[in-house]
Tab-separated table of C-alpha atoms and ligand atoms in Angstrom:
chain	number	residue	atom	x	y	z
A	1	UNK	CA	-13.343	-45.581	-18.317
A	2	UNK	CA	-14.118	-42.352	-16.025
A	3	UNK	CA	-16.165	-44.146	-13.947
A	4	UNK	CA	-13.524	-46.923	-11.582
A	5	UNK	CA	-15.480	-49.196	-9.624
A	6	UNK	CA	-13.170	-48.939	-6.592
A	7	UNK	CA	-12.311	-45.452	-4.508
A	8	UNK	CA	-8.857	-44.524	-3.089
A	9	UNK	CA	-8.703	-42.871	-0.263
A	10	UNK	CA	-5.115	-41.195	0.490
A	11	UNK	CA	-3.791	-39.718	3.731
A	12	UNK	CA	-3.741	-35.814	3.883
A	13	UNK	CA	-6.409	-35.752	0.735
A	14	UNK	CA	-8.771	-33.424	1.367
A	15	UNK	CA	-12.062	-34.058	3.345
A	16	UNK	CA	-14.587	-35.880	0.690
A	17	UNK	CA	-18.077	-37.827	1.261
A	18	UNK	CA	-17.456	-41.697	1.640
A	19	UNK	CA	-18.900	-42.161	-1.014
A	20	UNK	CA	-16.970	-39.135	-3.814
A	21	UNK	CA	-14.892	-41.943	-5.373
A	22	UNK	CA	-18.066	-44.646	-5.954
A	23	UNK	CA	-18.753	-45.632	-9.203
A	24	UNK	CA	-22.451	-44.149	-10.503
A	25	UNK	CA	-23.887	-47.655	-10.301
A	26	UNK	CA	-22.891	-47.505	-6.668
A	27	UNK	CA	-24.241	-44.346	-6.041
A	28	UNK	CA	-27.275	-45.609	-7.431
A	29	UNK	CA	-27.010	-48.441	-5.064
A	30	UNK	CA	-26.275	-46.743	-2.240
A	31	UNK	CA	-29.163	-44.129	-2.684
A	32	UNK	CA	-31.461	-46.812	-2.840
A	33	UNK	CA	-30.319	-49.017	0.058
A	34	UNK	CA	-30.814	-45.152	1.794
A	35	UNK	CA	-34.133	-44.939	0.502
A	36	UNK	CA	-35.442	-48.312	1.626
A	37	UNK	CA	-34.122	-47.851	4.921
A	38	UNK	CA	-35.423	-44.145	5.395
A	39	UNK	CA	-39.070	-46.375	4.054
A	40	UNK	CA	-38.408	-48.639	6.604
A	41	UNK	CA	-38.316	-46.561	8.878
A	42	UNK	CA	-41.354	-44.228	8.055
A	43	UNK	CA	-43.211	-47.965	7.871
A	44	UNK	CA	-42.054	-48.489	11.436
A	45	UNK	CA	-43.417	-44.801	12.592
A	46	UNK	CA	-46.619	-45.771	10.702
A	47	UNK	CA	-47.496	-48.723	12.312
A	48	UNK	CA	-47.437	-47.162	15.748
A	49	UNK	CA	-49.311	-43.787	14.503
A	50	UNK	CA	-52.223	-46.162	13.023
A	51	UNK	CA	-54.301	-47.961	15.635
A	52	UNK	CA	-55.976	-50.287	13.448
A	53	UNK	CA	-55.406	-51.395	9.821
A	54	UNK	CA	-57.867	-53.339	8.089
A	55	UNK	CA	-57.954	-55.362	4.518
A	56	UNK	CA	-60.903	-55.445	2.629
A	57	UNK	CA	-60.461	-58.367	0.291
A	58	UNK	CA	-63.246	-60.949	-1.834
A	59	UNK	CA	-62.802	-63.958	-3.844
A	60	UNK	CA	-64.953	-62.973	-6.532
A	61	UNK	CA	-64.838	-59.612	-8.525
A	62	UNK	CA	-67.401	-57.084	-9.008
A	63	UNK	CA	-69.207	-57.861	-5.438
A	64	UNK	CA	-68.696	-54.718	-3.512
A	65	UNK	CA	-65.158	-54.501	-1.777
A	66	UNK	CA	-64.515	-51.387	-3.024
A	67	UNK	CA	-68.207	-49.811	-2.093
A	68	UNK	CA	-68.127	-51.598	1.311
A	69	UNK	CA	-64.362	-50.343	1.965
A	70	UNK	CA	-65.490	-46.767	0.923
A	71	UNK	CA	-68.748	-47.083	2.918
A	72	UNK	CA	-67.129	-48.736	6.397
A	73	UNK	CA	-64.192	-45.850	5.655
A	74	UNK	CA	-67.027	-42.960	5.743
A	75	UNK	CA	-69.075	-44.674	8.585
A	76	UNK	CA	-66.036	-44.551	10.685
A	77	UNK	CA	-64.811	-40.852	9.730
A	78	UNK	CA	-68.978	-40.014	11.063
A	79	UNK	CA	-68.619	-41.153	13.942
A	80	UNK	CA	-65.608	-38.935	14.330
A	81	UNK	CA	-62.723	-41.442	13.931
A	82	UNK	CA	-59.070	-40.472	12.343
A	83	UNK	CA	-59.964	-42.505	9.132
A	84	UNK	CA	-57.698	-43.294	6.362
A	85	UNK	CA	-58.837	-45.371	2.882
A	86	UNK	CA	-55.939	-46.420	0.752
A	87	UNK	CA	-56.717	-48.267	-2.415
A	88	UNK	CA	-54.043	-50.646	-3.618
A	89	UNK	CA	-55.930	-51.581	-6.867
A	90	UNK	CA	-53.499	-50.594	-10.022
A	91	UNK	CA	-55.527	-51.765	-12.698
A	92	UNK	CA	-58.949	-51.220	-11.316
A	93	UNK	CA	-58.690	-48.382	-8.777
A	94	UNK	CA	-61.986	-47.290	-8.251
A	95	UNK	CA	-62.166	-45.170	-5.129
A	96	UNK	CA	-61.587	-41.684	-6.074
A	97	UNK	CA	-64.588	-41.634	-8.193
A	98	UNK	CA	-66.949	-43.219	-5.879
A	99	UNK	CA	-65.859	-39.948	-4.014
A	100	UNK	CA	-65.506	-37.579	-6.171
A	101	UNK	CA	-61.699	-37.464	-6.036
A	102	UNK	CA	-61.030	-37.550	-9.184
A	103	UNK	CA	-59.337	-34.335	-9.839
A	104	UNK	CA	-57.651	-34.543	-6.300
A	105	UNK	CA	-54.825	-32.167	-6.153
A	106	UNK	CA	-51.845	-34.602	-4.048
A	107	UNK	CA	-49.522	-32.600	-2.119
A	108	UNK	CA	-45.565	-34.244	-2.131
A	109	UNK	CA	-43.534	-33.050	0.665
A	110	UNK	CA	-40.091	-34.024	1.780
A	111	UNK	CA	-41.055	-37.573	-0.917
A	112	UNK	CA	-43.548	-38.234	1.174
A	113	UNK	CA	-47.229	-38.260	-0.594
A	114	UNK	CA	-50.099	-36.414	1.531
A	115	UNK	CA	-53.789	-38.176	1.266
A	116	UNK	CA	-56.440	-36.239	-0.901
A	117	UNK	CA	-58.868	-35.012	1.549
A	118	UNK	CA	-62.625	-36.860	1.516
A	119	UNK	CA	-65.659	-36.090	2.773
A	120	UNK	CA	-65.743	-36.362	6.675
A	121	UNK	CA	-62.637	-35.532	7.230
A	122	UNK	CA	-61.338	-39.240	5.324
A	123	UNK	CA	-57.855	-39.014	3.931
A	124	UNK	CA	-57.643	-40.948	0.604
A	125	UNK	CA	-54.802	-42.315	-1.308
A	126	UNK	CA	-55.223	-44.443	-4.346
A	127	UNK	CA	-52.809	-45.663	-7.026
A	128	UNK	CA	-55.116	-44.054	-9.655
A	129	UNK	CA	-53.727	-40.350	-8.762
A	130	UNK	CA	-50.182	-41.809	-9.659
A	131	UNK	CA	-51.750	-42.984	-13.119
A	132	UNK	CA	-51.227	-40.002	-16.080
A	133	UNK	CA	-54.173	-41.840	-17.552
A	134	UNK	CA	-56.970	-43.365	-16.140
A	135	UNK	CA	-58.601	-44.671	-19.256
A	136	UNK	CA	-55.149	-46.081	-20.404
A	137	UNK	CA	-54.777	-49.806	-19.064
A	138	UNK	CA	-52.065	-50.624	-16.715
A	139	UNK	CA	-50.020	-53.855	-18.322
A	140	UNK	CA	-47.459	-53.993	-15.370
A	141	UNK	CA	-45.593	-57.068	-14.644
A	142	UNK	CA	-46.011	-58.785	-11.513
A	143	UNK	CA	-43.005	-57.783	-9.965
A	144	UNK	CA	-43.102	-54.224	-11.073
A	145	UNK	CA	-46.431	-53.936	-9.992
A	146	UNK	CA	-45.384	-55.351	-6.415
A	147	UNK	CA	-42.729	-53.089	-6.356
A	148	UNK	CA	-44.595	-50.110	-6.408
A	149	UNK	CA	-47.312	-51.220	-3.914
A	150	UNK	CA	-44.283	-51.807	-1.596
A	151	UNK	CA	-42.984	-48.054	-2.535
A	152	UNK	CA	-46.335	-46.805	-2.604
A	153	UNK	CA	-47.173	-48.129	1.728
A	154	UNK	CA	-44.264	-46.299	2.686
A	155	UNK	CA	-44.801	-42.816	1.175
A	156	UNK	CA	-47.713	-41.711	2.313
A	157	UNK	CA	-47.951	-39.440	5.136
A	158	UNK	CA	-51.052	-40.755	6.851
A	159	UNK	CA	-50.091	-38.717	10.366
A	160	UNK	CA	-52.019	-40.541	13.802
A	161	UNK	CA	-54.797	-42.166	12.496
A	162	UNK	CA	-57.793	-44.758	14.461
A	163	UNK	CA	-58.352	-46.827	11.636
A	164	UNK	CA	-56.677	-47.138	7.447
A	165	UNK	CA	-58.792	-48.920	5.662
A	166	UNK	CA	-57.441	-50.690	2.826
A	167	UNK	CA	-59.161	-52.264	-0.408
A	168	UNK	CA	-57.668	-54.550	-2.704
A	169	UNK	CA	-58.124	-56.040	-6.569
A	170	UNK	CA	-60.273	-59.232	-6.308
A	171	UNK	CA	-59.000	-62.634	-5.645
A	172	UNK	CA	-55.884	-63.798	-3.309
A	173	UNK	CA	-53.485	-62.840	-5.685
A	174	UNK	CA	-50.150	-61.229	-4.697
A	175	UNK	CA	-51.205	-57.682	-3.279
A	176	UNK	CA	-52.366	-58.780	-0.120
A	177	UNK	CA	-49.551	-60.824	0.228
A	178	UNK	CA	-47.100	-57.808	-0.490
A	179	UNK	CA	-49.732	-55.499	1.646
A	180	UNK	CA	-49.773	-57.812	4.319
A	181	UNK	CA	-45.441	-58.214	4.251
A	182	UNK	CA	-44.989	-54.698	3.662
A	183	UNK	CA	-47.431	-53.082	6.806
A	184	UNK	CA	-46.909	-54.932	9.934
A	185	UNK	CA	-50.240	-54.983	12.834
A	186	UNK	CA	-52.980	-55.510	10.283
A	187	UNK	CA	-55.600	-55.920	12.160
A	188	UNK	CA	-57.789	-58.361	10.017
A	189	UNK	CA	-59.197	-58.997	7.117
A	190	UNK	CA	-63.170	-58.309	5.824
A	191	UNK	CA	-64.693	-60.392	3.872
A	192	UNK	CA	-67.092	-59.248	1.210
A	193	UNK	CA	-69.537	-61.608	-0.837
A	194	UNK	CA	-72.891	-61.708	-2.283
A	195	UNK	CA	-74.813	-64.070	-1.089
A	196	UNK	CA	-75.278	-66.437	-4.622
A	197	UNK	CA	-72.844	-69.801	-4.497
A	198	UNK	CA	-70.009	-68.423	-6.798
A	199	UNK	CA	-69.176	-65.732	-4.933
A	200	UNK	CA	-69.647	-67.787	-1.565
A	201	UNK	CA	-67.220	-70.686	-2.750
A	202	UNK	CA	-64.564	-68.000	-3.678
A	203	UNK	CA	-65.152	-66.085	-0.135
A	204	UNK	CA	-64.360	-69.416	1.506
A	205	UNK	CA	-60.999	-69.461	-0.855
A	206	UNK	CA	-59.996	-65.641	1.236
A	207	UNK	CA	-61.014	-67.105	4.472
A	208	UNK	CA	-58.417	-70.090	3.787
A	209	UNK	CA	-56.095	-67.308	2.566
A	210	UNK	CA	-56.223	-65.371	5.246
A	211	UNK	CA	-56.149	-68.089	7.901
A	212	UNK	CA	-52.857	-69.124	6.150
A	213	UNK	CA	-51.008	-65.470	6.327
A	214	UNK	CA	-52.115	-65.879	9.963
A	215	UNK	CA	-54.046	-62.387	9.864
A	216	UNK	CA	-57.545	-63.096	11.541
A	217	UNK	CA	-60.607	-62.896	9.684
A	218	UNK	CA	-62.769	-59.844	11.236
A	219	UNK	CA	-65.710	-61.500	9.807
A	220	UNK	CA	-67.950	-61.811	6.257
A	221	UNK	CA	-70.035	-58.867	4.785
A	222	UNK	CA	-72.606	-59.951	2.885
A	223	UNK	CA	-73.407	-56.927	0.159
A	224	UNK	CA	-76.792	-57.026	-2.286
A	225	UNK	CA	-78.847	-59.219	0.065
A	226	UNK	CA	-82.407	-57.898	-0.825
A	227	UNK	CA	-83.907	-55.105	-2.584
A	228	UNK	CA	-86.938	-53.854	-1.263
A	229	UNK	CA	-89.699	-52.388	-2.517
A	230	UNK	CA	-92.112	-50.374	-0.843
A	231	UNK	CA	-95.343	-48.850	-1.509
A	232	UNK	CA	-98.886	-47.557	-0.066
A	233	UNK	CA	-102.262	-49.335	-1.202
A	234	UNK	CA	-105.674	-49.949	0.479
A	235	UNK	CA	-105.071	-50.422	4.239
A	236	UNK	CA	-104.866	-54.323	5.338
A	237	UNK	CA	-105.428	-55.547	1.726
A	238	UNK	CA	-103.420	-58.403	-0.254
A	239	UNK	CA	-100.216	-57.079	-2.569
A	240	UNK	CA	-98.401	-59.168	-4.618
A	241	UNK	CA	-96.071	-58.426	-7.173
A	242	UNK	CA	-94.107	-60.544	-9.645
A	243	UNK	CA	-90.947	-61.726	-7.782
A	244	UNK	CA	-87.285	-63.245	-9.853
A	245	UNK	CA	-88.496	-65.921	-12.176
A	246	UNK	CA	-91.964	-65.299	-12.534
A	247	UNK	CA	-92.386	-66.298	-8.976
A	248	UNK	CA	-95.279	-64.212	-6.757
A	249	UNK	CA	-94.396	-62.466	-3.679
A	250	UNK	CA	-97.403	-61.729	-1.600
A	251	UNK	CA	-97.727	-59.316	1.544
A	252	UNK	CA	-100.669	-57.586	3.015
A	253	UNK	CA	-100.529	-53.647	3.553
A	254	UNK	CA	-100.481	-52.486	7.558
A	255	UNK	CA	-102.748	-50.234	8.779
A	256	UNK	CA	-101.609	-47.094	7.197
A	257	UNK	CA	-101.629	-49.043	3.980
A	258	UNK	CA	-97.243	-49.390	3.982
A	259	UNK	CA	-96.553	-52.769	2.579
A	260	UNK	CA	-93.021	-53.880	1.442
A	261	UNK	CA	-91.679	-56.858	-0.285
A	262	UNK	CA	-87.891	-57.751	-0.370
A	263	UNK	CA	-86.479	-59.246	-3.426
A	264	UNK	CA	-83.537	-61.899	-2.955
A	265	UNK	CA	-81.598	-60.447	-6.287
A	266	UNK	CA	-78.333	-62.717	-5.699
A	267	UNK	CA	-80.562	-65.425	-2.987
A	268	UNK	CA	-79.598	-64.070	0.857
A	269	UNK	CA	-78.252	-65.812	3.639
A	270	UNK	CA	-75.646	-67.338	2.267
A	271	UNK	CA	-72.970	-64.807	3.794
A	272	UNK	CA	-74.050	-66.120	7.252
A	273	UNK	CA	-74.039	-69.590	6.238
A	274	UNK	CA	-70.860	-69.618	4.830
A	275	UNK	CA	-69.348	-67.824	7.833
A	276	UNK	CA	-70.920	-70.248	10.414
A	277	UNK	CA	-69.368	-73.024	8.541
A	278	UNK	CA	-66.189	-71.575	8.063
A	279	UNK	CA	-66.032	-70.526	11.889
A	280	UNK	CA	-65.213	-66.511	11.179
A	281	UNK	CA	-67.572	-63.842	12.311
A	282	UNK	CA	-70.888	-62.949	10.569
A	283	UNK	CA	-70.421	-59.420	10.382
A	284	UNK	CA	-73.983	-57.876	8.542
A	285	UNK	CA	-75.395	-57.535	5.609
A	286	UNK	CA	-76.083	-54.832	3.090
A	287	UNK	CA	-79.104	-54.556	1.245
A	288	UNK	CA	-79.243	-54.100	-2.685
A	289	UNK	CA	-79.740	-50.503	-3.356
A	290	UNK	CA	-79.929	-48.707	-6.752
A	291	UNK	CA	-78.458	-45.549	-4.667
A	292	UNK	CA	-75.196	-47.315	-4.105
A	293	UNK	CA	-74.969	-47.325	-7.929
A	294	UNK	CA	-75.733	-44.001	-8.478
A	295	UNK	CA	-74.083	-42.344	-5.751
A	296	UNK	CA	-70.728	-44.591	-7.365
A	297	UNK	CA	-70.721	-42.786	-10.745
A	298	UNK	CA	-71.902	-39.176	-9.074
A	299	UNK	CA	-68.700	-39.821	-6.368
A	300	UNK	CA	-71.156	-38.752	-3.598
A	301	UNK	CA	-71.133	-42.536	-1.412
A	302	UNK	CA	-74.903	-43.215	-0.161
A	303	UNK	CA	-73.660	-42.873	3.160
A	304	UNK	CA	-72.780	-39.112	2.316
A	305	UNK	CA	-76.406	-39.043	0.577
A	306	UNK	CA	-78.570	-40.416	2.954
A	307	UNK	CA	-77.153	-40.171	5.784
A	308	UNK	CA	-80.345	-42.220	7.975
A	309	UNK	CA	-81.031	-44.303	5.179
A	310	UNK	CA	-81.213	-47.959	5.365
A	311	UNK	CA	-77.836	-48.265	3.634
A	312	UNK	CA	-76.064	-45.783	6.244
A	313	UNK	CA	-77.762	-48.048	8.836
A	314	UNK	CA	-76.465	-50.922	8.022
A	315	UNK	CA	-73.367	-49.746	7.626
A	316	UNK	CA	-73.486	-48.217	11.158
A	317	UNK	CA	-74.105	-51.953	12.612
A	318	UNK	CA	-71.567	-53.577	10.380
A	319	UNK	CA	-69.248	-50.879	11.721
A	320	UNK	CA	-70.441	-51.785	15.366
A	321	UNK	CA	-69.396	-55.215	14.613
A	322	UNK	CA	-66.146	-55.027	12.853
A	323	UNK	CA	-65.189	-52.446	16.325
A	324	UNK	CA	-66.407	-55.624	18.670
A	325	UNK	CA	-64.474	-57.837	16.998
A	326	UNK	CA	-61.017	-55.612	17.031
A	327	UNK	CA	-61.563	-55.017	20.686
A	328	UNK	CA	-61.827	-58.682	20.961
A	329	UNK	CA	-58.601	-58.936	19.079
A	330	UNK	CA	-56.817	-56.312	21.292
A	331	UNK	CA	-57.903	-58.358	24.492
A	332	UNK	CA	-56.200	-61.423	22.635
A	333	UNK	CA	-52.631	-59.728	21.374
A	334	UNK	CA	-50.674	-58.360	23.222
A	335	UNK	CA	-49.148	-55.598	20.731
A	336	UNK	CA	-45.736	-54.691	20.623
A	337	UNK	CA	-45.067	-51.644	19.259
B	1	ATP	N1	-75.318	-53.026	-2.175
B	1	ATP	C1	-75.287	-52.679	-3.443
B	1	ATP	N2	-76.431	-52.395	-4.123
B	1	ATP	C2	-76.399	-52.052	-5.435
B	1	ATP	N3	-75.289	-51.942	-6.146
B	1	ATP	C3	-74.119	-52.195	-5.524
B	1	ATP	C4	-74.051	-52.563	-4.159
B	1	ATP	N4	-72.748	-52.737	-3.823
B	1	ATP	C5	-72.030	-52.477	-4.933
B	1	ATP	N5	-72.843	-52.156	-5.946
B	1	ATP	C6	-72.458	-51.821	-7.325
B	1	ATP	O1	-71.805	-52.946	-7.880
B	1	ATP	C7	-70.712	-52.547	-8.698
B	1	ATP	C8	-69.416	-53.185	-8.208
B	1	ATP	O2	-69.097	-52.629	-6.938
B	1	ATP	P1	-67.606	-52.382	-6.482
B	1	ATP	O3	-66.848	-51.623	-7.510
B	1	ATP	O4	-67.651	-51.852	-5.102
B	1	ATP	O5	-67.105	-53.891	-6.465
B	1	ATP	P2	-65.622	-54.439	-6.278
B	1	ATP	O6	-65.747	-55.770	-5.597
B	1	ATP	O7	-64.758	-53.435	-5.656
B	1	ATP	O8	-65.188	-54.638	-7.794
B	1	ATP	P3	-63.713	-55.037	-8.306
B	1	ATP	O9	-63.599	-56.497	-8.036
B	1	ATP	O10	-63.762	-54.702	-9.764
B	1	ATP	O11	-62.738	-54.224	-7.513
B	1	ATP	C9	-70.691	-51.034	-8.676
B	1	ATP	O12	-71.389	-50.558	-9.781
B	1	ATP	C10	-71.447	-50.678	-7.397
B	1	ATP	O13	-72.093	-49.433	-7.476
B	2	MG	MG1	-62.900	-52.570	-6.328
């Protein structure tokens, strides 16, 4: 056999690498214990270049995470904030088409992976611009797929950033775990849910999850509270319109004859509920708006849109929250860095 598992070293031999007489499985070893350590290391630079880092994690699928982490991402980048968004969802990833990323060209330099560039200035990374095809399903095992989120933390080359923003498959399943073992600081956790019971009782299930990775819980978002109508009739006269169930929602028209009604699609309040009896942060609400969807599939986020609108707005307070509640977390740790 060529390859001898053990290397002999004699006096007066030529000058060779330590490692010229390894077997290739050794090499192999070796590079990769080199690898990981050079990872390490770029994780360790990381951490101090990023001020904050933030998860964006629900109980319950399909209620907005990735929307809300795009939307809190953008609201940050406006208000002229280093932002980065990196979405850690293999089989799902969803991201670069809510902003029109999808044919994002990623630069590789030195194996490290540079962000696509958003719109405000937001760096992006997602595991869908590793996938050759995004209509093909990913079937990875769970360690394989753990693997590569590990891999996939320490290649990018973020540079000094105020806030990454990261947003995760649905549930408590493994990838925050990994996420949270692999990128030390995170900052918190945010909490999305729609206000109906389902999704509450899961939210409570991330708030326990978080509390027992010890990462604090910024607070709850509560996304699709209300949709409102609005419309113009006879000044000071009676409206009512056909509410959820067959129920009638009345209002009377102001002055100018304005007059809007607000639909409870999924129920509302239940986000602040839940938080106040969970003892975590109430940190807004978001109200159900068919521009959300659209903007999704045209990759232009209604923050980008509409930049006044009500759905930038409440963003903007959301945003205004989450920063309280990090510079309440600052006063609390002392960071070591
Ligand atoms: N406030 C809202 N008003 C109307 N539609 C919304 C709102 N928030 C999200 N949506 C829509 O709901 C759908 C699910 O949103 P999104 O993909 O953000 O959820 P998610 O929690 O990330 O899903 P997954 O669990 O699959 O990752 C999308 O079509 C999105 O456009
Ligand atoms: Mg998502």
């Amino acid at each position: 056999m060529s390859d001898s598992p053990v290397s002999h070293h004699q006096a007066g031999a030529p000058q060779e690498s330590p490692d010229s007489g390894a077997s290739n499985e050794q090499k192999a070893q070796m590079e990769q214990a080199y690898q990981q350590m050079q990872r390490k290391m770029r994780i360790s630079k990381m951490d101090a270049n990023i001020k904050h880092k933030i998860m964006v994690l629900s109980g319950k699928g399909g209620v907005g995470k990735s929307t809300v982490a795009t939307g809190l991402a953008l609201s940050l980048a406006r208000r002229g904030k280093k932002v980065g968004l990196m979405d850690i969802d293999i089989t799902g990833p969803n991201v670069p088409k809510m902003l029109g990323l999808e044919q994002a060209d990623l630069n590789v330099e030195e194996g490290q992976i540079h962000p696509a560039d958003g719109p405000s200035g937001l760096k992006v990374i997602s595991m869908a611009f590793l996938l050759e095809d995004p209509d093909k399903p990913v079937i990875w095992r769970g360690p394989i797929k753990l693997g590569a989120i590990q891999q996939f933390i320490g290649d990018v080359a973020w540079g000094e950033l105020d806030t990454l923003i990261i947003d995760f498959p649905p549930g408590t399943s493994d990838e925050p775990l990994t996420v949270s073992q692999s990128l030390p600081g995170i900052d918190g956790v945010v909490i999305v849910t729609t206000p109906q019971e389902v999704a509450l009782l899961d939210s409570r299930k991330s708030i326990n999850f978080a509390k027992t990775i010890s990462i604090p819980v910024l607070g709850v978002v509560e996304n699709m509270r209300g949709y409102t109508l609005r419309g113009t009739s006879t000044p000071n006269s009676k409206i009512s319109v056909m509410g959820p169930g067959g129920v009638p929602i009345d209002c009377h028209s102001d002055e100018d004859g304005k007059w809007e009604i607000t639909l409870d699609v999924f129920k509302s309040g239940g986000g602040e509920e839940s938080s106040k009896e969970m003892g975590v942060p109430f940190l807004g609400s978001l109200p159900f708006d068919p521009g959300i969807v659209r903007g999704g599939d045209d990759g232009v986020h209604r923050i980008i849109a509409e930049p006044d609108g009500e759905t930038a707005r409440a963003f903007e307070s959301i945003v205004e929250s989450i920063l309280e509640q990090l510079d309440k977390g600052s006063q609390r740790t002392l960071r070591i860095i």
